[in-house]
mmCIF file with all atom_site columns, N, CA and C in Angstrom:
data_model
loop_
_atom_site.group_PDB
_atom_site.id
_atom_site.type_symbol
_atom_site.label_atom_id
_atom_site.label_alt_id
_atom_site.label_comp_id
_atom_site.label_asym_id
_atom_site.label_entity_id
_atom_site.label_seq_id
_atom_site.pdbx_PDB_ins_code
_atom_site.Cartn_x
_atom_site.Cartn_y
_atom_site.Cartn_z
_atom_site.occupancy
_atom_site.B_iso_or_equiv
_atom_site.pdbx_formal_charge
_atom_site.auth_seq_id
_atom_site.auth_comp_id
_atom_site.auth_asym_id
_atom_site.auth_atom_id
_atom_site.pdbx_PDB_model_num
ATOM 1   N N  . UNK A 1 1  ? 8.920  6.465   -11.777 1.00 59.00 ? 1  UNK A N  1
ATOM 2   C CA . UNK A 1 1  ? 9.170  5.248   -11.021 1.00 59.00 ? 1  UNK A CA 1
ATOM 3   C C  . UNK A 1 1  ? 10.031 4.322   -11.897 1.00 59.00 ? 1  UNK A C  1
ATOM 4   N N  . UNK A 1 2  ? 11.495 3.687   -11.471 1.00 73.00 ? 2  UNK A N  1
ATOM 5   C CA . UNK A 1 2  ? 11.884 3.193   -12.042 1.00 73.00 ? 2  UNK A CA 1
ATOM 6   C C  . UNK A 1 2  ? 11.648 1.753   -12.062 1.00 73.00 ? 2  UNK A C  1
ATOM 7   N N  . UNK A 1 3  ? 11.957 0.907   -13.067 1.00 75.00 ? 3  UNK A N  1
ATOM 8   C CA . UNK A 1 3  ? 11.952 -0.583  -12.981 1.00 75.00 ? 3  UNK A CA 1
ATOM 9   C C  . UNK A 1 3  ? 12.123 -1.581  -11.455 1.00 75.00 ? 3  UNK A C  1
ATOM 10  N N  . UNK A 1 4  ? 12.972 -0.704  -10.504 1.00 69.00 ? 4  UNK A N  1
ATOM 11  C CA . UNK A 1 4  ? 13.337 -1.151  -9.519  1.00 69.00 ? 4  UNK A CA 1
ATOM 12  C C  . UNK A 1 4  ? 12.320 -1.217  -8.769  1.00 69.00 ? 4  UNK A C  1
ATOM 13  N N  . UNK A 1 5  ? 11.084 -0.031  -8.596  1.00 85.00 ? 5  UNK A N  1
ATOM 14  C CA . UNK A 1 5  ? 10.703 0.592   -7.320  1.00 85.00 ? 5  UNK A CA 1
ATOM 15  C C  . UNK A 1 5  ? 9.515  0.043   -7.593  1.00 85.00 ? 5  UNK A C  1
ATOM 16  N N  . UNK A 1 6  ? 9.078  -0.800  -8.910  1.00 92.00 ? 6  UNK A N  1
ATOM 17  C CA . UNK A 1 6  ? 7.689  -1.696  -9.423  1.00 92.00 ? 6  UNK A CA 1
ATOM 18  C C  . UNK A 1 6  ? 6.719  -1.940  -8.666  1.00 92.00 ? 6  UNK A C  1
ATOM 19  N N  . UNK A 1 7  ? 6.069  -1.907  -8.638  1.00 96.00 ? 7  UNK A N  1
ATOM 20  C CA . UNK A 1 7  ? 4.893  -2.594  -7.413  1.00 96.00 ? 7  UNK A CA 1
ATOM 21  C C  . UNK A 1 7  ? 4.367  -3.553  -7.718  1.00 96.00 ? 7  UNK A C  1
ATOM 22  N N  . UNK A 1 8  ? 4.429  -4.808  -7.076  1.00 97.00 ? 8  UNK A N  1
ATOM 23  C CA . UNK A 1 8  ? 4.115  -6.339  -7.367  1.00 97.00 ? 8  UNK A CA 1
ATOM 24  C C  . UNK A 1 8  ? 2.836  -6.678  -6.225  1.00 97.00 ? 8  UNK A C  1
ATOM 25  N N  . UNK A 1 9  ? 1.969  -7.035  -6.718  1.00 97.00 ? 9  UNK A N  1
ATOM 26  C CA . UNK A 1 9  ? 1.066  -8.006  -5.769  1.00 97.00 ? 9  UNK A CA 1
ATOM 27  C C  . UNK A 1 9  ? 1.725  -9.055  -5.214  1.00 97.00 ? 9  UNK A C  1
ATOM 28  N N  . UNK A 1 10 ? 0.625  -10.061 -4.270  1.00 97.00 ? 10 UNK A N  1
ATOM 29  C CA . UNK A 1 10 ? 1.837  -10.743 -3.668  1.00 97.00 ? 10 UNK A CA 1
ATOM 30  C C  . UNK A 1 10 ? 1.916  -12.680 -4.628  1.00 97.00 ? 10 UNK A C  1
ATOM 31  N N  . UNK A 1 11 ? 1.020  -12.053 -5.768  1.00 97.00 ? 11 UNK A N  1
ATOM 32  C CA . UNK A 1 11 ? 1.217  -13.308 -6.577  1.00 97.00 ? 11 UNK A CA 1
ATOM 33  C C  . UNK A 1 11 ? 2.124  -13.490 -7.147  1.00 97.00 ? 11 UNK A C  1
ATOM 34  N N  . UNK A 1 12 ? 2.338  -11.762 -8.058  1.00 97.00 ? 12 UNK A N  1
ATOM 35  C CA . UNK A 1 12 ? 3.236  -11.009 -8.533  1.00 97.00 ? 12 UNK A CA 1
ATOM 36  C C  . UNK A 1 12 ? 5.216  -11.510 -8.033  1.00 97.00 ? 12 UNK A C  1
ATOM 37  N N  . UNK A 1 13 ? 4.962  -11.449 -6.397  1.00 98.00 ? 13 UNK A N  1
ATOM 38  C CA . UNK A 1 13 ? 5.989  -11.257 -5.609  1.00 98.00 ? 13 UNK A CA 1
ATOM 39  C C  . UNK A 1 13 ? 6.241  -12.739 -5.526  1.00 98.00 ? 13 UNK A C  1
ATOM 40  N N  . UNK A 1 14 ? 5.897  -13.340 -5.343  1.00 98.00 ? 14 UNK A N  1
ATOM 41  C CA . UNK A 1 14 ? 5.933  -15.068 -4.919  1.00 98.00 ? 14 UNK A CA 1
ATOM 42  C C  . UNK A 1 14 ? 6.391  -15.454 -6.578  1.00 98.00 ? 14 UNK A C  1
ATOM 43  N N  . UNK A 1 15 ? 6.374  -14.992 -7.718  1.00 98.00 ? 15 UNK A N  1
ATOM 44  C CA . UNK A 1 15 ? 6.350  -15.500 -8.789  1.00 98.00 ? 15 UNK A CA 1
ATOM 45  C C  . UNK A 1 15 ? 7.807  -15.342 -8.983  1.00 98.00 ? 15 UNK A C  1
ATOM 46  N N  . UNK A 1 16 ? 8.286  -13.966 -8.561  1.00 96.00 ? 16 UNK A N  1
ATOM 47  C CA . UNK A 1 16 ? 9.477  -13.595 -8.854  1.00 96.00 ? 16 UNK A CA 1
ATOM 48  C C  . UNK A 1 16 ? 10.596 -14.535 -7.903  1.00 96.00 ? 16 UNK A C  1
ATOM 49  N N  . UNK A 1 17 ? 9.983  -14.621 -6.538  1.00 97.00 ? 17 UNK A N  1
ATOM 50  C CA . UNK A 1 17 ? 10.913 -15.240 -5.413  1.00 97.00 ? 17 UNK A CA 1
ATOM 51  C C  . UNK A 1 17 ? 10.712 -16.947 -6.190  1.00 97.00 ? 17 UNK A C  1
ATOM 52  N N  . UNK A 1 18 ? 9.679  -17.058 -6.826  1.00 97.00 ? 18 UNK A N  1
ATOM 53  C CA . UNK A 1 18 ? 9.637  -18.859 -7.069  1.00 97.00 ? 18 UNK A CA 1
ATOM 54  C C  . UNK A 1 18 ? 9.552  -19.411 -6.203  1.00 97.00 ? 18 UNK A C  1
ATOM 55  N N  . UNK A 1 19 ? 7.770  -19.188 -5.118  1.00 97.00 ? 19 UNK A N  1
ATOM 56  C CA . UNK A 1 19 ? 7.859  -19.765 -3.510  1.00 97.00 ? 19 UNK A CA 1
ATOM 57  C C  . UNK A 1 19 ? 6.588  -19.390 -3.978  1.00 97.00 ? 19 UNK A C  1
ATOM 58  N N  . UNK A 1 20 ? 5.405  -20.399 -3.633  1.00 98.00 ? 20 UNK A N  1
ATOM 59  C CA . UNK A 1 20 ? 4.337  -20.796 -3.489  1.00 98.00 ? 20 UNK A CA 1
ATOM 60  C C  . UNK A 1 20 ? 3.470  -19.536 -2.644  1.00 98.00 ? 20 UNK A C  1
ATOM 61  N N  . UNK A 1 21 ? 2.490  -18.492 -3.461  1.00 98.00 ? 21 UNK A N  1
ATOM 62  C CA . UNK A 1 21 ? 2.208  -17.670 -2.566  1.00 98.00 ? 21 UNK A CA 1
ATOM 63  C C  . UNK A 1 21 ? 1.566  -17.528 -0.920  1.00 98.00 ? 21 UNK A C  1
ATOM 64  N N  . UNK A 1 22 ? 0.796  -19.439 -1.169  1.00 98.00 ? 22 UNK A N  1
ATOM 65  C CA . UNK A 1 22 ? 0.530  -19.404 0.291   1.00 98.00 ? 22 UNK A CA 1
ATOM 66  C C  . UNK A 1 22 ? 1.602  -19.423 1.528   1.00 98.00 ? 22 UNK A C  1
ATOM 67  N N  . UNK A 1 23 ? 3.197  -19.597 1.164   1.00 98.00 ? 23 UNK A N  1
ATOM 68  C CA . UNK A 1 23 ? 4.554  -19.139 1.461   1.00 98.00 ? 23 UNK A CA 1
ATOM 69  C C  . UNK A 1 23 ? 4.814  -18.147 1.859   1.00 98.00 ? 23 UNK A C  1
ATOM 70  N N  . UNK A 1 24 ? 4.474  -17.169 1.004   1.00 97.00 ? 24 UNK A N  1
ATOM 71  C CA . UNK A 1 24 ? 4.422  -15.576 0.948   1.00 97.00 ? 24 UNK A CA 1
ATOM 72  C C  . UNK A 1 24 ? 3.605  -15.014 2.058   1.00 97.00 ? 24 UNK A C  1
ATOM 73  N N  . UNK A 1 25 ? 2.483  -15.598 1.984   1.00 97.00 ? 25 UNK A N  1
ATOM 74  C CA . UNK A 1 25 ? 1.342  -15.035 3.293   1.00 97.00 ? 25 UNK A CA 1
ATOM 75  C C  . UNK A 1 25 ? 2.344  -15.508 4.425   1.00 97.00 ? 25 UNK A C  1
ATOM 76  N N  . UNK A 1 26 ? 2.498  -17.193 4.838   1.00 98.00 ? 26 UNK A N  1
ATOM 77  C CA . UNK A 1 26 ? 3.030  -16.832 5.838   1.00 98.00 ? 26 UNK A CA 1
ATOM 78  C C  . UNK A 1 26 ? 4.252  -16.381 6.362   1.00 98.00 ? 26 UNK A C  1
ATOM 79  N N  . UNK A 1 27 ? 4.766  -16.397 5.574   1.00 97.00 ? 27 UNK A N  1
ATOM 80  C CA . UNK A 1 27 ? 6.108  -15.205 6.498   1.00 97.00 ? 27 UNK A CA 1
ATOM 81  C C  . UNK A 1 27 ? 5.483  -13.527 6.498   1.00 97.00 ? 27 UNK A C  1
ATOM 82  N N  . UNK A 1 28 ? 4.744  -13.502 5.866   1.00 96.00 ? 28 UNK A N  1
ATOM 83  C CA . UNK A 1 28 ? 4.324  -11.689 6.156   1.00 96.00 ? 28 UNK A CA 1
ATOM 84  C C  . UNK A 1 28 ? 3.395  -12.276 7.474   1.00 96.00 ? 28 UNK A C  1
ATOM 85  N N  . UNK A 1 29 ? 2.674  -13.002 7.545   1.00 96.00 ? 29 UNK A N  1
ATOM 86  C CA . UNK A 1 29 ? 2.213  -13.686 8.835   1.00 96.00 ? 29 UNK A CA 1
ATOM 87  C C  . UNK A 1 29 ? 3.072  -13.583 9.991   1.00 96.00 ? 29 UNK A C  1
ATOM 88  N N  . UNK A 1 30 ? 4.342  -14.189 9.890   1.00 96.00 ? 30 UNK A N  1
ATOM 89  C CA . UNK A 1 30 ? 5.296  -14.108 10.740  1.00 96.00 ? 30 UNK A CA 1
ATOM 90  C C  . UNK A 1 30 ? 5.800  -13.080 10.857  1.00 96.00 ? 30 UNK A C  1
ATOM 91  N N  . UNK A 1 31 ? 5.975  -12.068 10.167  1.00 94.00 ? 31 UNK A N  1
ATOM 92  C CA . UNK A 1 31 ? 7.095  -11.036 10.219  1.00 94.00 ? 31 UNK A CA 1
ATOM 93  C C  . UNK A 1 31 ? 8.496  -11.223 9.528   1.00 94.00 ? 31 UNK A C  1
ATOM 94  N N  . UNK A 1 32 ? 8.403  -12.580 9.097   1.00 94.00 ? 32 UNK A N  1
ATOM 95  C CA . UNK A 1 32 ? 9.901  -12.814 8.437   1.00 94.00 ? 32 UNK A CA 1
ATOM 96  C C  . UNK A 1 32 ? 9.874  -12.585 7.144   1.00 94.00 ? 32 UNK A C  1
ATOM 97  N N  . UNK A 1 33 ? 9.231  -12.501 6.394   1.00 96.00 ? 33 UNK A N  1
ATOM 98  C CA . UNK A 1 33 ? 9.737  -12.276 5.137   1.00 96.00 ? 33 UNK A CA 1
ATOM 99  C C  . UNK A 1 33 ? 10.064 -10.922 4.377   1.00 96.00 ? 33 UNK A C  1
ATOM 100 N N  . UNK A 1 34 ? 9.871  -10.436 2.904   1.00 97.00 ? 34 UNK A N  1
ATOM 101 C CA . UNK A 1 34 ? 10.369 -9.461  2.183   1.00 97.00 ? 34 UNK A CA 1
ATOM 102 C C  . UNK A 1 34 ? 9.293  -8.386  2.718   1.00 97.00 ? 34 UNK A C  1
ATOM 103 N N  . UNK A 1 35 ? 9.857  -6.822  2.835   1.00 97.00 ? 35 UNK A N  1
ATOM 104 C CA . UNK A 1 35 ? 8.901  -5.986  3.218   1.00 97.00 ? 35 UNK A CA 1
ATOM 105 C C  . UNK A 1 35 ? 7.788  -5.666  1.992   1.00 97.00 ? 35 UNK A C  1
ATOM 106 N N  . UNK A 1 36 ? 6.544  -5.520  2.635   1.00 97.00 ? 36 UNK A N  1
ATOM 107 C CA . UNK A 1 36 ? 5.418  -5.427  2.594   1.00 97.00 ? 36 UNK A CA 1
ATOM 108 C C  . UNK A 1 36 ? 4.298  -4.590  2.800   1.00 97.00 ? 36 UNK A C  1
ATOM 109 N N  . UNK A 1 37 ? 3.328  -3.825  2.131   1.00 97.00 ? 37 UNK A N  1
ATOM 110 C CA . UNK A 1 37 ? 2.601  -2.856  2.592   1.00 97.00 ? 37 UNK A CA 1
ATOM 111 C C  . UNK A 1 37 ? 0.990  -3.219  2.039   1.00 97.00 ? 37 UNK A C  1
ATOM 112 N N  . UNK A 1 38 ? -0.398 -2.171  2.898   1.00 96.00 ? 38 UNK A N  1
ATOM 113 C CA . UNK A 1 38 ? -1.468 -2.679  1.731   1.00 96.00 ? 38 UNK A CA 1
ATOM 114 C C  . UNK A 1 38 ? -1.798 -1.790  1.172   1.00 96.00 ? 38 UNK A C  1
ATOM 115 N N  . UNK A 1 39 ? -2.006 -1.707  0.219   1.00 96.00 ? 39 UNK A N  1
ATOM 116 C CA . UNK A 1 39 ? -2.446 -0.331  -0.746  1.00 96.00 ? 39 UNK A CA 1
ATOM 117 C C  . UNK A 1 39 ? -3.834 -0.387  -1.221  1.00 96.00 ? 39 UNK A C  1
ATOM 118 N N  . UNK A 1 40 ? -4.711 -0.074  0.297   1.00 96.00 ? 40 UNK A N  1
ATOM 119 C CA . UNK A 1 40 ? -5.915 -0.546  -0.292  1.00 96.00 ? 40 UNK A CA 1
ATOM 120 C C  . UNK A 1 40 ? -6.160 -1.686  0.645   1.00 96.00 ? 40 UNK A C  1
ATOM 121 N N  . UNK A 1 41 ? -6.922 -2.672  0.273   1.00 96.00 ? 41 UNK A N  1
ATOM 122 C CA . UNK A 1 41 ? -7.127 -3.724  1.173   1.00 96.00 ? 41 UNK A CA 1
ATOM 123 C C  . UNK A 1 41 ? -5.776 -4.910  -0.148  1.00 96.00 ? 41 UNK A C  1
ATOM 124 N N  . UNK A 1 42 ? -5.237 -4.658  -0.557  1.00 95.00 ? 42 UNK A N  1
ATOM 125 C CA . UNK A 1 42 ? -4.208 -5.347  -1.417  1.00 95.00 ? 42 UNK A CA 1
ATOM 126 C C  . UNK A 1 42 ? -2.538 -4.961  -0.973  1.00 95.00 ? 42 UNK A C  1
ATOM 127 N N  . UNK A 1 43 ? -2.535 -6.387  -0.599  1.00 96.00 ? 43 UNK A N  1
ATOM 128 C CA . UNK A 1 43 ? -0.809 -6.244  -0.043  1.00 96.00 ? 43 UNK A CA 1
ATOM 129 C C  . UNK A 1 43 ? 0.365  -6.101  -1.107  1.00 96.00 ? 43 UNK A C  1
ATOM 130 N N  . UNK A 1 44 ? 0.636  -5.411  -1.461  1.00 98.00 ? 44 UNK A N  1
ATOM 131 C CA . UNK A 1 44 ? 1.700  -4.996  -2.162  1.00 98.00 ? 44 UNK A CA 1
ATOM 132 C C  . UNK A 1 44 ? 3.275  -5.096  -2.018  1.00 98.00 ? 44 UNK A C  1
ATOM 133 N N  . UNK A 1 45 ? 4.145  -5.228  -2.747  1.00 98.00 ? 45 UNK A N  1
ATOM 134 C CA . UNK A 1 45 ? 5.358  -5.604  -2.560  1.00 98.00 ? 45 UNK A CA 1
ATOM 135 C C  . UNK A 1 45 ? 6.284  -4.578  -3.883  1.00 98.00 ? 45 UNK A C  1
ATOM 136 N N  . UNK A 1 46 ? 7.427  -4.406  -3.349  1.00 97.00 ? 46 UNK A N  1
ATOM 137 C CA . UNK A 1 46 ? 8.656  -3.592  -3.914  1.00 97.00 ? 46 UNK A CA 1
ATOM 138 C C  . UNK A 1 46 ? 9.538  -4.501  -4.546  1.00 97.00 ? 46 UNK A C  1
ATOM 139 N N  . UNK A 1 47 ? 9.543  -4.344  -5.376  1.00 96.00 ? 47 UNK A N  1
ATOM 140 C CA . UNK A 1 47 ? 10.882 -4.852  -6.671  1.00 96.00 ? 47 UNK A CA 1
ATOM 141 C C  . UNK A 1 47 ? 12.155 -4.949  -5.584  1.00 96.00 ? 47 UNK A C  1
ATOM 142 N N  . UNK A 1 48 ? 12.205 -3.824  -5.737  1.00 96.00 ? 48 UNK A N  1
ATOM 143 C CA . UNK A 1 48 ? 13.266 -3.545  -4.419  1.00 96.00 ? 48 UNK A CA 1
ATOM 144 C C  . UNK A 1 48 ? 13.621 -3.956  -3.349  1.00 96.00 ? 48 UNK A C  1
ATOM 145 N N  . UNK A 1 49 ? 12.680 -4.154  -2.135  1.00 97.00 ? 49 UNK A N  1
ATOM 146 C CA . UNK A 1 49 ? 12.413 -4.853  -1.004  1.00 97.00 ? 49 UNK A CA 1
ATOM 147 C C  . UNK A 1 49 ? 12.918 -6.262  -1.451  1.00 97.00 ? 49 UNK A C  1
ATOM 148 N N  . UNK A 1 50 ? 12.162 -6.346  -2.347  1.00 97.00 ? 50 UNK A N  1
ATOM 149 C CA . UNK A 1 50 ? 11.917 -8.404  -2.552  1.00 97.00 ? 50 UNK A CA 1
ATOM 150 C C  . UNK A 1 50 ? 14.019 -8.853  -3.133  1.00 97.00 ? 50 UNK A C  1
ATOM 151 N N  . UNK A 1 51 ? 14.548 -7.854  -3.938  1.00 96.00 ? 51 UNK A N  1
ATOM 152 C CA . UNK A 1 51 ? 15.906 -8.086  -3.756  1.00 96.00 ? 51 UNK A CA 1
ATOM 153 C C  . UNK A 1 51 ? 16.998 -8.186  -2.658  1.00 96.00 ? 51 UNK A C  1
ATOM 154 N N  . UNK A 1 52 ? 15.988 -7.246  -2.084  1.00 96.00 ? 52 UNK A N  1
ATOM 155 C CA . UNK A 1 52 ? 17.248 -6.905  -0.334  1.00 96.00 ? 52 UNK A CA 1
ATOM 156 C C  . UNK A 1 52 ? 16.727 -7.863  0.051   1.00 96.00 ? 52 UNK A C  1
ATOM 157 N N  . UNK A 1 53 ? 15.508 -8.312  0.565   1.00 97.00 ? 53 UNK A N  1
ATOM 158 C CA . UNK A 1 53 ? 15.280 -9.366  1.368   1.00 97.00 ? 53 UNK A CA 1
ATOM 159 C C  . UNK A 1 53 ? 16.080 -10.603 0.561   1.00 97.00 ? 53 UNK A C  1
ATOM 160 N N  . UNK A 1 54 ? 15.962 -11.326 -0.343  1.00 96.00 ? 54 UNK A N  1
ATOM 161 C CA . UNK A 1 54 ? 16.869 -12.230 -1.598  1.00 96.00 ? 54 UNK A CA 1
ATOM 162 C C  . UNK A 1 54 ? 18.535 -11.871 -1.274  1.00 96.00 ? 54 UNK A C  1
ATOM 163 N N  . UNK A 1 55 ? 18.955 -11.051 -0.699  1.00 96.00 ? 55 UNK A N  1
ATOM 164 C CA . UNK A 1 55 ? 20.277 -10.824 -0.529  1.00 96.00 ? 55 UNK A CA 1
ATOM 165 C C  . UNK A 1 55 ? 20.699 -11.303 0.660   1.00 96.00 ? 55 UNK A C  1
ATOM 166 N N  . UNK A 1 56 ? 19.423 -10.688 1.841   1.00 95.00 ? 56 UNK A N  1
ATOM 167 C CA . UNK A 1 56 ? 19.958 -10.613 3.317   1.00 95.00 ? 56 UNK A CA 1
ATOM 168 C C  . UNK A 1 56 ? 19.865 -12.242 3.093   1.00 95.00 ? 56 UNK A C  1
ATOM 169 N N  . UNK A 1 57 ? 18.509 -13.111 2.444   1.00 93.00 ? 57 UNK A N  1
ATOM 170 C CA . UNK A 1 57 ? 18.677 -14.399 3.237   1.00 93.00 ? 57 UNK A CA 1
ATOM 171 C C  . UNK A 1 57 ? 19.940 -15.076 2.998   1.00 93.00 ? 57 UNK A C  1
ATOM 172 N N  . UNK A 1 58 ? 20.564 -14.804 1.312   1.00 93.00 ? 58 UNK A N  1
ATOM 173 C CA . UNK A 1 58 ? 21.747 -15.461 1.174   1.00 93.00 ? 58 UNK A CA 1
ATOM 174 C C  . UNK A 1 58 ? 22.777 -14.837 1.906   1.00 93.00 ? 58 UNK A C  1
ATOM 175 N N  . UNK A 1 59 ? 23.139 -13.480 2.565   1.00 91.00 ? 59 UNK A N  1
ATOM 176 C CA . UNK A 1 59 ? 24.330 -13.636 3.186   1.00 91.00 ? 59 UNK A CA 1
ATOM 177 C C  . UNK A 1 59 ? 24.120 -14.063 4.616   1.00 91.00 ? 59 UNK A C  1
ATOM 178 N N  . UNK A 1 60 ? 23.219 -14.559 5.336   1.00 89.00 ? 60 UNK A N  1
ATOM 179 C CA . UNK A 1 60 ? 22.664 -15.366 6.430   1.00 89.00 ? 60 UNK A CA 1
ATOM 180 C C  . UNK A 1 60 ? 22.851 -16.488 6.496   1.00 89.00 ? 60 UNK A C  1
ATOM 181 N N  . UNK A 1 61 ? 22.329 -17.103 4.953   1.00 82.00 ? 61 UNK A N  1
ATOM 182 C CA . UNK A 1 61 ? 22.742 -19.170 4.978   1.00 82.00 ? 61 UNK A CA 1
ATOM 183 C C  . UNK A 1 61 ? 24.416 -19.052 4.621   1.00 82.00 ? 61 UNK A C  1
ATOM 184 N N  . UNK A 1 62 ? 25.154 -17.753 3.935   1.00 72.00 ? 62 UNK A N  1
ATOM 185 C CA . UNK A 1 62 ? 26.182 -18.328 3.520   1.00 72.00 ? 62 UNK A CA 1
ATOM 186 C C  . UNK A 1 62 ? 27.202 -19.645 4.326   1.00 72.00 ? 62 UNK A C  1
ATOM 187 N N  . UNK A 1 63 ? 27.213 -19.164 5.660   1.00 67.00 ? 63 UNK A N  1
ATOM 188 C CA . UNK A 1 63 ? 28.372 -19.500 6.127   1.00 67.00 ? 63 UNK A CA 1
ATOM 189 C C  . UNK A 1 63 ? 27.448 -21.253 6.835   1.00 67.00 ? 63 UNK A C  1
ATOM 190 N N  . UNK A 1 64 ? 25.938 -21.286 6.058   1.00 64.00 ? 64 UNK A N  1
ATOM 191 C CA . UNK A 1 64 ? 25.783 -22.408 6.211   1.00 64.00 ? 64 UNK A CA 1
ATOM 192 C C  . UNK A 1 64 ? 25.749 -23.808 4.902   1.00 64.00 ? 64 UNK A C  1
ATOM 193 N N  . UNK A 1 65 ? 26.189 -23.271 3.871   1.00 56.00 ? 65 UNK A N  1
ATOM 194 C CA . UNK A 1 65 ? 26.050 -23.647 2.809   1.00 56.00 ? 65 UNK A CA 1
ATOM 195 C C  . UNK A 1 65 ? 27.948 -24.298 2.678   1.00 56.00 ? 65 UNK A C  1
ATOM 196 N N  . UNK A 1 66 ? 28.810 -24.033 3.164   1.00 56.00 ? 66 UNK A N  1
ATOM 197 C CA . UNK A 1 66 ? 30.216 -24.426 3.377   1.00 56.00 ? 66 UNK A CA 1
ATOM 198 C C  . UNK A 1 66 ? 31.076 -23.380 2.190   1.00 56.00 ? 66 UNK A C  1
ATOM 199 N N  . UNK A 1 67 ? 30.134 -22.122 2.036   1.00 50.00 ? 67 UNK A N  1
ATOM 200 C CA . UNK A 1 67 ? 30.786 -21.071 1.231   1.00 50.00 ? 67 UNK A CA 1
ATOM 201 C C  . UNK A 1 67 ? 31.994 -20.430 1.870   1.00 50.00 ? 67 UNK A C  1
ATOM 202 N N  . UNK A 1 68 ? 32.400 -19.597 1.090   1.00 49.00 ? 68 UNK A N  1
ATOM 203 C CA . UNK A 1 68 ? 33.644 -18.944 1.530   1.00 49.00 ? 68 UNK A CA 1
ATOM 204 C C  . UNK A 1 68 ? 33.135 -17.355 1.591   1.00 49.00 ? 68 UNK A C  1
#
């Protein structure tokens, strides 16, 4: 397993995004946020996932931010 494919809890995951984990619950609440699984009765998160999701939101706000 490489560095990428890590498995983060979702304290873990909220630490890395720098968003308050009760944040974290709710968008997995919603369905909107970084993908997510439970391994166990423990929700788990991908190194990986949590970048793509970090990518998609910025090329989404770009064209609201007055980027080019």
């Amino acid at each position: 397993m490489t560095d990428h494919d890590r498995l983060l809890t979702i304290t873990e995951a909220a630490e890395v995004l720098r968003i308050p984990v009760a944040t974290l619950r709710w968008y997995r609440h919603k369905d909107a946020g970084p993908r997510s699984f439970k391994l166990g009765r423990h929700v788990m998160y991908q190194l990986s996932d949590l970048d793509a999701w970090v990518a998609a939101q910025r090329d989404n706000s770009a064209g609201h931010t007055g980027a080019a």
